[in-house]
Tab-separated table of C-alpha atoms in Angstrom:
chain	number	residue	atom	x	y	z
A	1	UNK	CA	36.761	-41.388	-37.401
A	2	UNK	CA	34.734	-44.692	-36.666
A	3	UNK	CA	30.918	-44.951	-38.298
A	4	UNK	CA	30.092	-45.371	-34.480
A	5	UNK	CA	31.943	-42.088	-33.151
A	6	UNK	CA	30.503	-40.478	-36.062
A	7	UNK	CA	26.620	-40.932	-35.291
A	8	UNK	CA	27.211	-40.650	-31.423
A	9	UNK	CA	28.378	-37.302	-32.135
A	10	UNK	CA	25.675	-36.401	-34.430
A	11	UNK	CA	23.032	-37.624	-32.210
A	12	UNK	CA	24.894	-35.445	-29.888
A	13	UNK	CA	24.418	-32.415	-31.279
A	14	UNK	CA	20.651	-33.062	-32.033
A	15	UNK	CA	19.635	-33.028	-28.790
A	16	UNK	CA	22.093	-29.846	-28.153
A	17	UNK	CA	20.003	-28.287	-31.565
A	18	UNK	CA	16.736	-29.543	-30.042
A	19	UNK	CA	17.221	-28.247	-26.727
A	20	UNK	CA	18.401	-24.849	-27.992
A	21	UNK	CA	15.048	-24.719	-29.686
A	22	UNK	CA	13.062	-25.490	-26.612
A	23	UNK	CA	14.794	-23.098	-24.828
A	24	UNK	CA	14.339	-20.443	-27.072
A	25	UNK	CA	10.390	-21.522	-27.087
A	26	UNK	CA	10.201	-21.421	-23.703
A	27	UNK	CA	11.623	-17.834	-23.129
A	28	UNK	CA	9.474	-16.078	-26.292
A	29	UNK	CA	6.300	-18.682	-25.602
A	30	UNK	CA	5.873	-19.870	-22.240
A	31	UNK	CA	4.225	-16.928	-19.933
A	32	UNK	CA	7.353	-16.505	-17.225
A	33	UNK	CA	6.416	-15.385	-13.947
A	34	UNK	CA	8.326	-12.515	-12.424
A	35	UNK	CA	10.650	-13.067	-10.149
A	36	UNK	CA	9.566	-9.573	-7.987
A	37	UNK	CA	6.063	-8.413	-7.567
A	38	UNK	CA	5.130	-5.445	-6.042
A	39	UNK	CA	2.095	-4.005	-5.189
A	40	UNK	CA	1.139	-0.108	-3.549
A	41	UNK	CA	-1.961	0.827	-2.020
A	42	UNK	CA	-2.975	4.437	-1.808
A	43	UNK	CA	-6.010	6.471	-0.633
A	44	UNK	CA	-4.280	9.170	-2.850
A	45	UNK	CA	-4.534	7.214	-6.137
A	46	UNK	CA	-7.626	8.805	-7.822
A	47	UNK	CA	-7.699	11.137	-10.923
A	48	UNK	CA	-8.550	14.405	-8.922
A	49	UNK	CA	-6.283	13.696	-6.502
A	50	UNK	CA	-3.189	12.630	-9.117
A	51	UNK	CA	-4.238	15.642	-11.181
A	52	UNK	CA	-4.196	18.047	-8.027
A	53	UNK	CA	-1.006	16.644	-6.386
A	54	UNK	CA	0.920	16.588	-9.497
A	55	UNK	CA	0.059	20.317	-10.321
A	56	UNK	CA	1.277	20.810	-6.671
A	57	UNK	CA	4.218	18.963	-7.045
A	58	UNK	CA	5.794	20.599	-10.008
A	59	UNK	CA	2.410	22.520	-12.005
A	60	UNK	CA	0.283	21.921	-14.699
A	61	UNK	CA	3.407	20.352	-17.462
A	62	UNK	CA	4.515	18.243	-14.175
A	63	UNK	CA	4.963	14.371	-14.567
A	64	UNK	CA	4.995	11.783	-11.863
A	65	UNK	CA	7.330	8.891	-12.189
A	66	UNK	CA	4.539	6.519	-11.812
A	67	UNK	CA	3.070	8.466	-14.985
A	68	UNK	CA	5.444	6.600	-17.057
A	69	UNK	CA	4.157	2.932	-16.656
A	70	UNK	CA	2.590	2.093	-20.209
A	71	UNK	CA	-0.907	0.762	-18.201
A	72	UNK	CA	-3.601	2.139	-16.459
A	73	UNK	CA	-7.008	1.421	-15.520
A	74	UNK	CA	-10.274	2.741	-13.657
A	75	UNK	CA	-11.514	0.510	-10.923
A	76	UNK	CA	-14.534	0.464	-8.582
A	77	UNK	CA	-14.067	-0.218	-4.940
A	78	UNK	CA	-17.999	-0.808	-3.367
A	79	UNK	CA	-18.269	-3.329	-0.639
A	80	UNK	CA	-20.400	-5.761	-0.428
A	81	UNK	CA	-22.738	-3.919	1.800
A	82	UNK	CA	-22.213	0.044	0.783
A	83	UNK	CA	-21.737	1.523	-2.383
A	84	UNK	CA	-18.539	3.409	-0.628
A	85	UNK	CA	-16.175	1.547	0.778
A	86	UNK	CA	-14.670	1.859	4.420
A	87	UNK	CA	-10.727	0.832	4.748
A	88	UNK	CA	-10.690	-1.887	5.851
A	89	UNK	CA	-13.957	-3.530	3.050
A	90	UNK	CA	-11.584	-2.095	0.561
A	91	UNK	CA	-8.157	-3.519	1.473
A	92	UNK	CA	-9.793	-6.694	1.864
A	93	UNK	CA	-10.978	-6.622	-1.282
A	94	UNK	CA	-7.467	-5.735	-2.923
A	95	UNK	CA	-5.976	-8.557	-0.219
A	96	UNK	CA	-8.170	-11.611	-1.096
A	97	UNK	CA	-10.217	-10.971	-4.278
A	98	UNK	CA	-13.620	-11.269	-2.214
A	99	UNK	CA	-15.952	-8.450	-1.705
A	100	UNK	CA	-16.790	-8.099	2.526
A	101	UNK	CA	-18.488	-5.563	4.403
A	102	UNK	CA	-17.513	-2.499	5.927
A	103	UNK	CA	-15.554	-3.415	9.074
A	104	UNK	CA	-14.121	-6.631	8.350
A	105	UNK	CA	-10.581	-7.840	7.233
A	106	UNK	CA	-9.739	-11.111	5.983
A	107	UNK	CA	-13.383	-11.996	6.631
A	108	UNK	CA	-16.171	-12.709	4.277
A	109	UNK	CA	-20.092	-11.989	4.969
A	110	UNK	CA	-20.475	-15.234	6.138
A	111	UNK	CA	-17.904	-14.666	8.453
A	112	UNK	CA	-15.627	-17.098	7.264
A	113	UNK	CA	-11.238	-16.771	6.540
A	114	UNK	CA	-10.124	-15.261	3.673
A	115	UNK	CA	-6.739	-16.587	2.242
A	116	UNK	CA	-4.607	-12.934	1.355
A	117	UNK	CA	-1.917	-12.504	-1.228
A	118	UNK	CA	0.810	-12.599	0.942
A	119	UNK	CA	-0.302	-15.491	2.585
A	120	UNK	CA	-0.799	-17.607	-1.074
A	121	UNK	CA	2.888	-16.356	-2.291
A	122	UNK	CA	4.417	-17.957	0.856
A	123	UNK	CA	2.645	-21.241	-0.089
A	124	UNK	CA	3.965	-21.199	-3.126
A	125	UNK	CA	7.736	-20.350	-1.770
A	126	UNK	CA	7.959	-16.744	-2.367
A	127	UNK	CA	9.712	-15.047	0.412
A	128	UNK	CA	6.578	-11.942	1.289
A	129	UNK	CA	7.344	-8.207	2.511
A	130	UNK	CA	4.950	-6.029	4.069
A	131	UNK	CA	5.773	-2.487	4.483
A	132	UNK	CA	3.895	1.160	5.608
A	133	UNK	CA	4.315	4.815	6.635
A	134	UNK	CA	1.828	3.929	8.840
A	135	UNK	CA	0.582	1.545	11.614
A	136	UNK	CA	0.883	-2.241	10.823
A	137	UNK	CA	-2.413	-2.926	12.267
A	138	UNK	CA	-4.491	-0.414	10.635
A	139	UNK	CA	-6.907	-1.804	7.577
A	140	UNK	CA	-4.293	-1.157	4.775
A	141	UNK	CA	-1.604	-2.954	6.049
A	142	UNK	CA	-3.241	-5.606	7.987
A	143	UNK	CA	-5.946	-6.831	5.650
A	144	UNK	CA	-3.175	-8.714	4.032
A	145	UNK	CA	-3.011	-11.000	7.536
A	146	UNK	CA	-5.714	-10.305	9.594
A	147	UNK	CA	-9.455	-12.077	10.387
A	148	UNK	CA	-11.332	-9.586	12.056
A	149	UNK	CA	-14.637	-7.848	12.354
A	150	UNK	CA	-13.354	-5.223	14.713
A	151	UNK	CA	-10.258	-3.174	12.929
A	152	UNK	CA	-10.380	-0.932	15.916
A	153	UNK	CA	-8.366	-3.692	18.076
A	154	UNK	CA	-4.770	-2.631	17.507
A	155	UNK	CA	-3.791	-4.931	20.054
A	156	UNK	CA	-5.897	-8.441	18.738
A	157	UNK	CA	-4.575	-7.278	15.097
A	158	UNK	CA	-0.839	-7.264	16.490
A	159	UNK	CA	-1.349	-10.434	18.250
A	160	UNK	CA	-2.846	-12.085	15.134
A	161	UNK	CA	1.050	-10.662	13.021
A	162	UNK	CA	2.556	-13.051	15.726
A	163	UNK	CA	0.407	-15.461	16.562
A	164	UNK	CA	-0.513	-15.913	12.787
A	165	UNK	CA	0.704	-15.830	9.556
A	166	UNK	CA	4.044	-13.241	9.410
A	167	UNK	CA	5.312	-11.815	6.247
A	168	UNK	CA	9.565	-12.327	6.101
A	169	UNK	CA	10.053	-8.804	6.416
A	170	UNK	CA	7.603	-6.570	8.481
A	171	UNK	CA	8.563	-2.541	8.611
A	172	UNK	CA	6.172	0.345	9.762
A	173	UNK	CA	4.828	1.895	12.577
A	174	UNK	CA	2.734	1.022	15.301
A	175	UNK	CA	5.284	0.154	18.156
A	176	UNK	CA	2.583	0.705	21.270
A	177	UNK	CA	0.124	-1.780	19.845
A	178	UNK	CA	3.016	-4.775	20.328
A	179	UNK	CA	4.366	-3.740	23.472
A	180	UNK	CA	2.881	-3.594	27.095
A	181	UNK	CA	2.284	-0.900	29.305
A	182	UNK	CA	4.823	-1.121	31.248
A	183	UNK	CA	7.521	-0.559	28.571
A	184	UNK	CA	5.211	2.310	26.793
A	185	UNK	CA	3.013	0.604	25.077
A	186	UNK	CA	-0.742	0.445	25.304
A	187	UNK	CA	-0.970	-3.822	25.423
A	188	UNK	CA	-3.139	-4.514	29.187
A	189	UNK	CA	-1.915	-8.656	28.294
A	190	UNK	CA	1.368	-7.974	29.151
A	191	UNK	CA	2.982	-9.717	26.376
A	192	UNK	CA	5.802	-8.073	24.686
A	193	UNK	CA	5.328	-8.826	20.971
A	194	UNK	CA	8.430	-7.545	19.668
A	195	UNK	CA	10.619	-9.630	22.273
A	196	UNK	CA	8.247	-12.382	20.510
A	197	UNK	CA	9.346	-11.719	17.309
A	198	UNK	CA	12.857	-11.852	18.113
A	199	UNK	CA	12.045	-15.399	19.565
A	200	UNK	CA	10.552	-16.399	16.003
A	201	UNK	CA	13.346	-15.869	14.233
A	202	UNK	CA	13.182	-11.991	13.782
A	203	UNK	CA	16.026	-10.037	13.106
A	204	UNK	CA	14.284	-6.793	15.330
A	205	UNK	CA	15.174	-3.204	13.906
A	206	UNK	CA	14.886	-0.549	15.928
A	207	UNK	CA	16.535	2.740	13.336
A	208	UNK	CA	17.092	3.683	9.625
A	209	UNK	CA	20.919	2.787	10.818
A	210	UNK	CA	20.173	-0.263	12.038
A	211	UNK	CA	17.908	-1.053	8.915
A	212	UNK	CA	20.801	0.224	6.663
A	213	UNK	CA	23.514	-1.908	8.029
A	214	UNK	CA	21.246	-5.336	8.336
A	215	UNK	CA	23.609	-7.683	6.070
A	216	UNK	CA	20.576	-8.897	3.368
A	217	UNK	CA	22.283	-12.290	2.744
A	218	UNK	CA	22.522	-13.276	6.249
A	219	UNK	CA	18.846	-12.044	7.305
A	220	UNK	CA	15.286	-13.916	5.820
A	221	UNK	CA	13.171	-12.281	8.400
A	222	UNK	CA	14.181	-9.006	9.772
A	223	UNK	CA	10.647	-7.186	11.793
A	224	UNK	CA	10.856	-3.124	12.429
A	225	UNK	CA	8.607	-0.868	14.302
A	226	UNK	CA	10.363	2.503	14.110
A	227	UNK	CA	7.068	4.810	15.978
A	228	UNK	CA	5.016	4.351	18.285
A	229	UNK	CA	1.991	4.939	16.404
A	230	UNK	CA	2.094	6.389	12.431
A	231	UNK	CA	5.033	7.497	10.756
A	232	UNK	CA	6.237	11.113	10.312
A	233	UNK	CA	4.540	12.835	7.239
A	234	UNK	CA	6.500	13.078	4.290
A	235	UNK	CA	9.347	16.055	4.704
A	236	UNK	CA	8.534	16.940	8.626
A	237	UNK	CA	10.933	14.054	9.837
A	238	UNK	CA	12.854	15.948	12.442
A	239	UNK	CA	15.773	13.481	11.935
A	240	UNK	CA	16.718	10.440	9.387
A	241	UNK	CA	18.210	9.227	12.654
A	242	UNK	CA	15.209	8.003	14.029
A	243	UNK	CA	12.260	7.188	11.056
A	244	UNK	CA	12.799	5.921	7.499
A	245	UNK	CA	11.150	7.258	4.428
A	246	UNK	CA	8.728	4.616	2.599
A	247	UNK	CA	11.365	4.721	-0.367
A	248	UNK	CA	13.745	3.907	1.680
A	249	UNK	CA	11.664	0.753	3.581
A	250	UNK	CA	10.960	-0.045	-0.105
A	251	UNK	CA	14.658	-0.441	-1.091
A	252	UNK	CA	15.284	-2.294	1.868
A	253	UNK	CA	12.637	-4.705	1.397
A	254	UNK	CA	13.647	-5.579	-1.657
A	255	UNK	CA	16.954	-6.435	-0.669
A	256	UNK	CA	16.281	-8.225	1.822
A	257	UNK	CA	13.438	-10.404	-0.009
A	258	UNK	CA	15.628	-10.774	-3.245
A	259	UNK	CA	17.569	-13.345	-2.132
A	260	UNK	CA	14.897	-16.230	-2.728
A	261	UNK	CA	15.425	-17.833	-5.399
A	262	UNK	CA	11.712	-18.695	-6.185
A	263	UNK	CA	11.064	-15.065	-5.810
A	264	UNK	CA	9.394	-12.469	-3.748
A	265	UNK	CA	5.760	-10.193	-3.560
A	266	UNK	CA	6.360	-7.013	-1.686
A	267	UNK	CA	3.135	-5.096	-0.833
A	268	UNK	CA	3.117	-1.534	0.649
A	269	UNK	CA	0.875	0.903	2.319
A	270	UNK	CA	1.450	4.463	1.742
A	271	UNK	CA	-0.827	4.399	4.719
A	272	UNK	CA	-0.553	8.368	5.733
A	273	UNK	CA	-2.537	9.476	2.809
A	274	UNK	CA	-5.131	8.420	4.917
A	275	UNK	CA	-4.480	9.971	7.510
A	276	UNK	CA	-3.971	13.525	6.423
A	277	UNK	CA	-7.229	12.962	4.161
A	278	UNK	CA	-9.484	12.140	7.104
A	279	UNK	CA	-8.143	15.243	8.901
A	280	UNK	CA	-8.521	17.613	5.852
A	281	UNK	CA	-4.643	18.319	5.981
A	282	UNK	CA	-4.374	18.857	2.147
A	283	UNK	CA	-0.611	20.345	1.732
A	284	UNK	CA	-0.054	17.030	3.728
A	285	UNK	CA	-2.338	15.122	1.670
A	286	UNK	CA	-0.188	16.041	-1.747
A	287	UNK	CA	2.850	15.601	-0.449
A	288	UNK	CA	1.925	11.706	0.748
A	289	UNK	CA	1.333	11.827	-3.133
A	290	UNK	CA	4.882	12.456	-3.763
A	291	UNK	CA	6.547	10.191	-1.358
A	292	UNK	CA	4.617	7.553	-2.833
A	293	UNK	CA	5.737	8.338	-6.234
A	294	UNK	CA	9.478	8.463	-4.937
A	295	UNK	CA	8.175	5.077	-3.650
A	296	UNK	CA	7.395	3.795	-6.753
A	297	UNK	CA	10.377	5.149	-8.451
A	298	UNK	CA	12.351	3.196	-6.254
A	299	UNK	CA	10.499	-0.061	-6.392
A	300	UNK	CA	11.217	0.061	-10.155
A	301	UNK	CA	14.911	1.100	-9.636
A	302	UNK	CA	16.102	-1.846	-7.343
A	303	UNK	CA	13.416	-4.585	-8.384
A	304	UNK	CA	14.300	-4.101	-12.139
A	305	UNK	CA	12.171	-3.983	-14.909
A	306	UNK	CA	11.400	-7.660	-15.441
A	307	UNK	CA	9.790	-6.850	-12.189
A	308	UNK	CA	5.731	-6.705	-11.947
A	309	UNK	CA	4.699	-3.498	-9.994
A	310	UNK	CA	1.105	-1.936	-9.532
A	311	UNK	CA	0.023	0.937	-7.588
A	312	UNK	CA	-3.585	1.273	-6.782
A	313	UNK	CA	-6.358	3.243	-4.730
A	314	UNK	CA	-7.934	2.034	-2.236
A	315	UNK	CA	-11.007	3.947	-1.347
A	316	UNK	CA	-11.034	8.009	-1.528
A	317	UNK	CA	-11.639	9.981	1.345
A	318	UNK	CA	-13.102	13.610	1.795
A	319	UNK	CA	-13.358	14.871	-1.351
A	320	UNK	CA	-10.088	17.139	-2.208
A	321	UNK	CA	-11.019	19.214	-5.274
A	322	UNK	CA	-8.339	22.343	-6.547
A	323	UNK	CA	-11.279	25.101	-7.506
A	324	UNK	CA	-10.337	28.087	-10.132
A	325	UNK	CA	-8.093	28.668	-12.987
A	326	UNK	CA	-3.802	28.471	-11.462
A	327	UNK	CA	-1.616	30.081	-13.554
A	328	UNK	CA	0.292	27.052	-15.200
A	329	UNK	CA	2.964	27.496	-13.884
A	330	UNK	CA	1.462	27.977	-10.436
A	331	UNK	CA	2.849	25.023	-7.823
A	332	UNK	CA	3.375	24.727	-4.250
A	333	UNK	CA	2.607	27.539	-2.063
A	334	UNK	CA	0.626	29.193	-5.004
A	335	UNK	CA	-2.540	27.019	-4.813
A	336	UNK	CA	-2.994	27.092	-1.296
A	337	UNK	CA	-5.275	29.602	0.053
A	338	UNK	CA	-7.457	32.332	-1.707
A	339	UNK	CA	-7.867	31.938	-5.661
A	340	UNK	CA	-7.665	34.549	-8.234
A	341	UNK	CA	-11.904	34.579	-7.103
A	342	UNK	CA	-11.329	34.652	-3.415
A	343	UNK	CA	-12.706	31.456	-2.888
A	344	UNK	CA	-10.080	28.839	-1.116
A	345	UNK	CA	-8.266	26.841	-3.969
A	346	UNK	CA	-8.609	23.860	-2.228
A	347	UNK	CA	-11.649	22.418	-0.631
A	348	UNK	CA	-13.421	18.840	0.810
A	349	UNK	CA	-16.415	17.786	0.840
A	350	UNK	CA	-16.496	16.396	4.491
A	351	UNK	CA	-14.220	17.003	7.125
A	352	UNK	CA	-13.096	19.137	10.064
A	353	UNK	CA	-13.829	23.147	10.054
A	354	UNK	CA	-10.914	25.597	9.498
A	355	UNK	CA	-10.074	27.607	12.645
A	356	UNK	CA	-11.902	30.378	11.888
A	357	UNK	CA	-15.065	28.913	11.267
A	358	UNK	CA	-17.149	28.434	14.430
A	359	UNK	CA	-20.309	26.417	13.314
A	360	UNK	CA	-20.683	23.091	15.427
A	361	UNK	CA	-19.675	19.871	13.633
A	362	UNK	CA	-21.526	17.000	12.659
A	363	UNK	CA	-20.611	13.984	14.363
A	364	UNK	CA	-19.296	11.600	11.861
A	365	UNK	CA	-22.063	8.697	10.882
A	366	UNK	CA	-21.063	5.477	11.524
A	367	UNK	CA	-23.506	2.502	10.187
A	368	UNK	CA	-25.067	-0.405	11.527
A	369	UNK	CA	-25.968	-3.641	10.341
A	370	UNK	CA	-29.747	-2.687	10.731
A	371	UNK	CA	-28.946	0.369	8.690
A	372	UNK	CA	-27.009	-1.415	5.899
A	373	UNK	CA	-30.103	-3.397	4.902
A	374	UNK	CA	-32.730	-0.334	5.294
A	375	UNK	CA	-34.218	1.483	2.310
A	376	UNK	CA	-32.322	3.903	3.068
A	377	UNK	CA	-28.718	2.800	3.719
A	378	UNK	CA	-27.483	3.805	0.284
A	379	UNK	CA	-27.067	7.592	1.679
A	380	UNK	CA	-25.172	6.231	4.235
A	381	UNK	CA	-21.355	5.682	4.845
A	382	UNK	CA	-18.470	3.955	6.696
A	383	UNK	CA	-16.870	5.437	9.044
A	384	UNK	CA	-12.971	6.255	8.450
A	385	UNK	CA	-10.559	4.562	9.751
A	386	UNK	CA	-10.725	3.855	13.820
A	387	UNK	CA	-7.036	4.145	13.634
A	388	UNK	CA	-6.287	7.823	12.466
A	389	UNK	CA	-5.686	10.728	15.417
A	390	UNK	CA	-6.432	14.056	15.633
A	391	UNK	CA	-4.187	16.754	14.464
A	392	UNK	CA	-4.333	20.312	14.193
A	393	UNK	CA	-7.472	22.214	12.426
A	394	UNK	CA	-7.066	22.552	8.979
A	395	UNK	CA	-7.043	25.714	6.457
A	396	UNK	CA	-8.937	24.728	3.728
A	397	UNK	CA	-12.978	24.779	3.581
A	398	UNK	CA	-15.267	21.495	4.084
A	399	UNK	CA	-18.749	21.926	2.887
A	400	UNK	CA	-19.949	19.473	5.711
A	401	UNK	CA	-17.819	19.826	8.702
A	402	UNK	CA	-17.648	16.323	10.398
A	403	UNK	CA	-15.379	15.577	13.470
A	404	UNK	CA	-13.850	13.485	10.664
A	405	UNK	CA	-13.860	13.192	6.590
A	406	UNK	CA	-15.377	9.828	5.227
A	407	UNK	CA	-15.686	8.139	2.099
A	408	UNK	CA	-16.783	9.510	-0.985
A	409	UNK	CA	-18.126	7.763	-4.054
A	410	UNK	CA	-15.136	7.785	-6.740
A	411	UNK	CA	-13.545	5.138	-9.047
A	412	UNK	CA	-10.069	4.585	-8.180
A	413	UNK	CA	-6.912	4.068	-10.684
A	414	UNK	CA	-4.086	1.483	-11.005
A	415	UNK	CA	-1.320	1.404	-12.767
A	416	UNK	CA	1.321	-1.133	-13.930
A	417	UNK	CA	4.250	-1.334	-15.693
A	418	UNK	CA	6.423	-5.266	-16.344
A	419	UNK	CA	5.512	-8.515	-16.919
A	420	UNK	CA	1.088	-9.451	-16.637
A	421	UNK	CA	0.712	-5.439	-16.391
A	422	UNK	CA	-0.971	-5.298	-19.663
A	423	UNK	CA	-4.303	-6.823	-17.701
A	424	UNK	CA	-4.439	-3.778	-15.919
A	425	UNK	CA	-6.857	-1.441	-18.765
A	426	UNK	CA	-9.938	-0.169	-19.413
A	427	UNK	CA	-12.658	-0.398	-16.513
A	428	UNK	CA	-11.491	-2.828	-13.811
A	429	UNK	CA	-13.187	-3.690	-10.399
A	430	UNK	CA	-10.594	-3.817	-6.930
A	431	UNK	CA	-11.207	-7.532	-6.830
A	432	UNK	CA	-9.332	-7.805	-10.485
A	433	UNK	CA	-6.299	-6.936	-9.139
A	434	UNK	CA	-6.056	-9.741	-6.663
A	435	UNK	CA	-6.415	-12.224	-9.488
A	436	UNK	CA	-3.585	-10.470	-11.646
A	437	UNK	CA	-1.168	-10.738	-9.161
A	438	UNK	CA	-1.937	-14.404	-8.128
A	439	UNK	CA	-1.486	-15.433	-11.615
A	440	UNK	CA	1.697	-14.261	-11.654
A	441	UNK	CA	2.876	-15.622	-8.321
């Protein structure tokens, strides 16, 4: 062997040593970002309401799935104007990091745009999911696209999904807010958003068969409505046929967003927790709980676990508390109704009457800029959501009966489990978790 061949081929492997160093530095020492981040939002995500649902669930030795990620943190929710947060104040916050006041999405106090997380992943290349059990364009869901003082305009939110910024895949209810009246919708523009959507680029969805049988490879953007207003609460689906569980709009999200290779954020809005907690529904109320643990379950099933996944509240609404001393072993059917004292095991603090009760209710309070400056404004609270309908009386005892339950002062949790999680401890405010998932985006 020639001096020359010699030293080429020990200069040779050099560089192949050096650059099996770097990458082995890069891997243990360079912060990678995760390839799939996924974030849940939850009115049900509170420590009563965890503690309550899980003894439900399975009683009091009963572990949810999401129990298992190693990190968990308390976090306050206050707007920038009340010290209890409407929906759509606190989704904002969670959306864009920024503080707002009650009624506004995407919007800050000064009225200008906020930039959400969906919309700063797709300017960075990630492909962006958006998915919910219940409407698109109520504050949960559409905080993440919307500019709006008025969350009550279904139809100006829709037209803002279209007209605006549009997540890659889009799955939920809400079907009458994109469609005109004359094909059974409640639009008075006459424009057909859906037939829109299609013209974008959409791949429209109509079923859980059609979702099922959507090739992932061959579709970026693929836009579902599947109701015409909320989803079906969790195990009263009359038929698979025609609505999809949020697990399984999870798993299909995540299939379909995969296939970027710079990555994807998902975000989903177990949006019927709302809902059934406005209306007092509380067997409803804790089993949202569990479909949005099956949720999670399945999140970290399919999206692996170098994925990043949080699950958060949002704000917390009427006040569920389980009263007395359950047997341990006492779940389901067993704390509903009458305790061991004869006082009902469940109760709210606002919220519709039961049946049987026949004192008049108290309109619910809705506040005003004047009021949100007054003295007095700190008694005050936001309205619920605009969105939610009426459903049938409730069972269980409010100690203020209101046409509607609102907001009540309570620290929310997270949780978090893969790579950046470990930011989510000790005492955290909503806003934090905005800036945990941009840095890893």
């Amino acid at each position: 062997m020639s001096i020359k061949l010699r030293n080429r081929l020990l200069a040779l492997g050099c560089v192949l040593i050096f650059a099996a160093i770097g990458y082995i530095l890069l891997v243990n020492t360079v912060n990678q970002k995760p390839f799939g981040v996924i974030l849940f939002v939850s009115d049900a995500l509170s420590a009563p309401n965890l503690t309550t649902s899980r003894i439900y669930a399975g009683g009091a030795q009963h572990r949810f799935a999401m129990e298992s990620f190693p990190h968990l943190a308390l976090v306050s929710n206050y707007a920038n104007d009340y010290s209890v947060p409407d929906s759509a104040s606190a989704a904002t916050a969670l959306a864009t990091g920024k503080k707002v006041n009650s009624k506004n999405l995407g919007i800050d106090p000064a009225g200008a745009k906020l930039e959400s997380l969906l919309e700063f992943a797709k300017s960075h290349g990630r492909s962006t999911g958006l998915v919910t059990n219940g409407t698109l364009v109520e504050p949960g869901s559409a905080a993440f696209y919307a500019k709006t003082n008025d969350p009550a305009n279904g139809a100006a939110i829709a037209a803002q999904l279209v007209d605006g910024f549009s997540p890659n895949v889009i799955l939920g209810g809400g079907e009458a807010d994109f469609l005109p009246e004359a094909k059974g919708g409640t639009r008075k523009d006459s424009r057909d958003l859906i037939l829109e959507m299609r013209r974008k680029g959409y791949n429209i969805v109509k079923n859980p068969q059609e979702l099922e049988n959507t090739a992932a490879w061959q579709s970026p953007n693929v836009f579902a409505v599947f109701a015409p207003g909320a989803l079906n609460f969790f195990g009263e689906m009359e038929s698979s046929d025609t609505q999809p569980s949020l697990s399984s709009m999870v798993r299909s999200a995540i299939q379909f967003l995969q296939y970027n290779g710079k990555g994807y954020l998902l975000v989903v809005d177990a949006g019927l927790s709302e809902k059934a907690a406005t209306m007092n529904q509380s067997e409803r109320f804790l089993k949202e709980t569990q479909a949005l643990d099956q949720a999670i379950a399945v999140a970290k099933e399919y999206a692996g676990q170098n994925a990043l996944i949080i699950a958060v509240g949002s704000e917390a609404i009427g006040g569920l508390r389980l009263n007395g001393y359950p047997f341990r072993s006492d779940k389901g059917v067993a704390i509903l109704g009458a305790n061991s004292h004869g006082i009902p095991s469940l109760t709210w603090s606002t919220g519709p009457a039961p049946q049987h009760l026949t004192e008049p209710s108290v309109p619910t309070p809705v506040p005003s800029p004047a009021a949100a400056s007054a003295p007095v404004a700190a008694a005050a609270s936001p309205s619920p959501s605009p969105n939610t309908t009426p459903a049938a009386a409730p069972q269980e005892v409010s100690a203020v009966h209101l046409d509607r339950a609102i907001g009540t002062a309570e620290d929310v949790i997270a949780i978090g489990a893969g790579p950046g999680s470990d930011k989510i401890s000790g005492f955290l405010d909503n806003t934090a978790i905005y800036q945990i998932l941009q840095k890893n985006l």
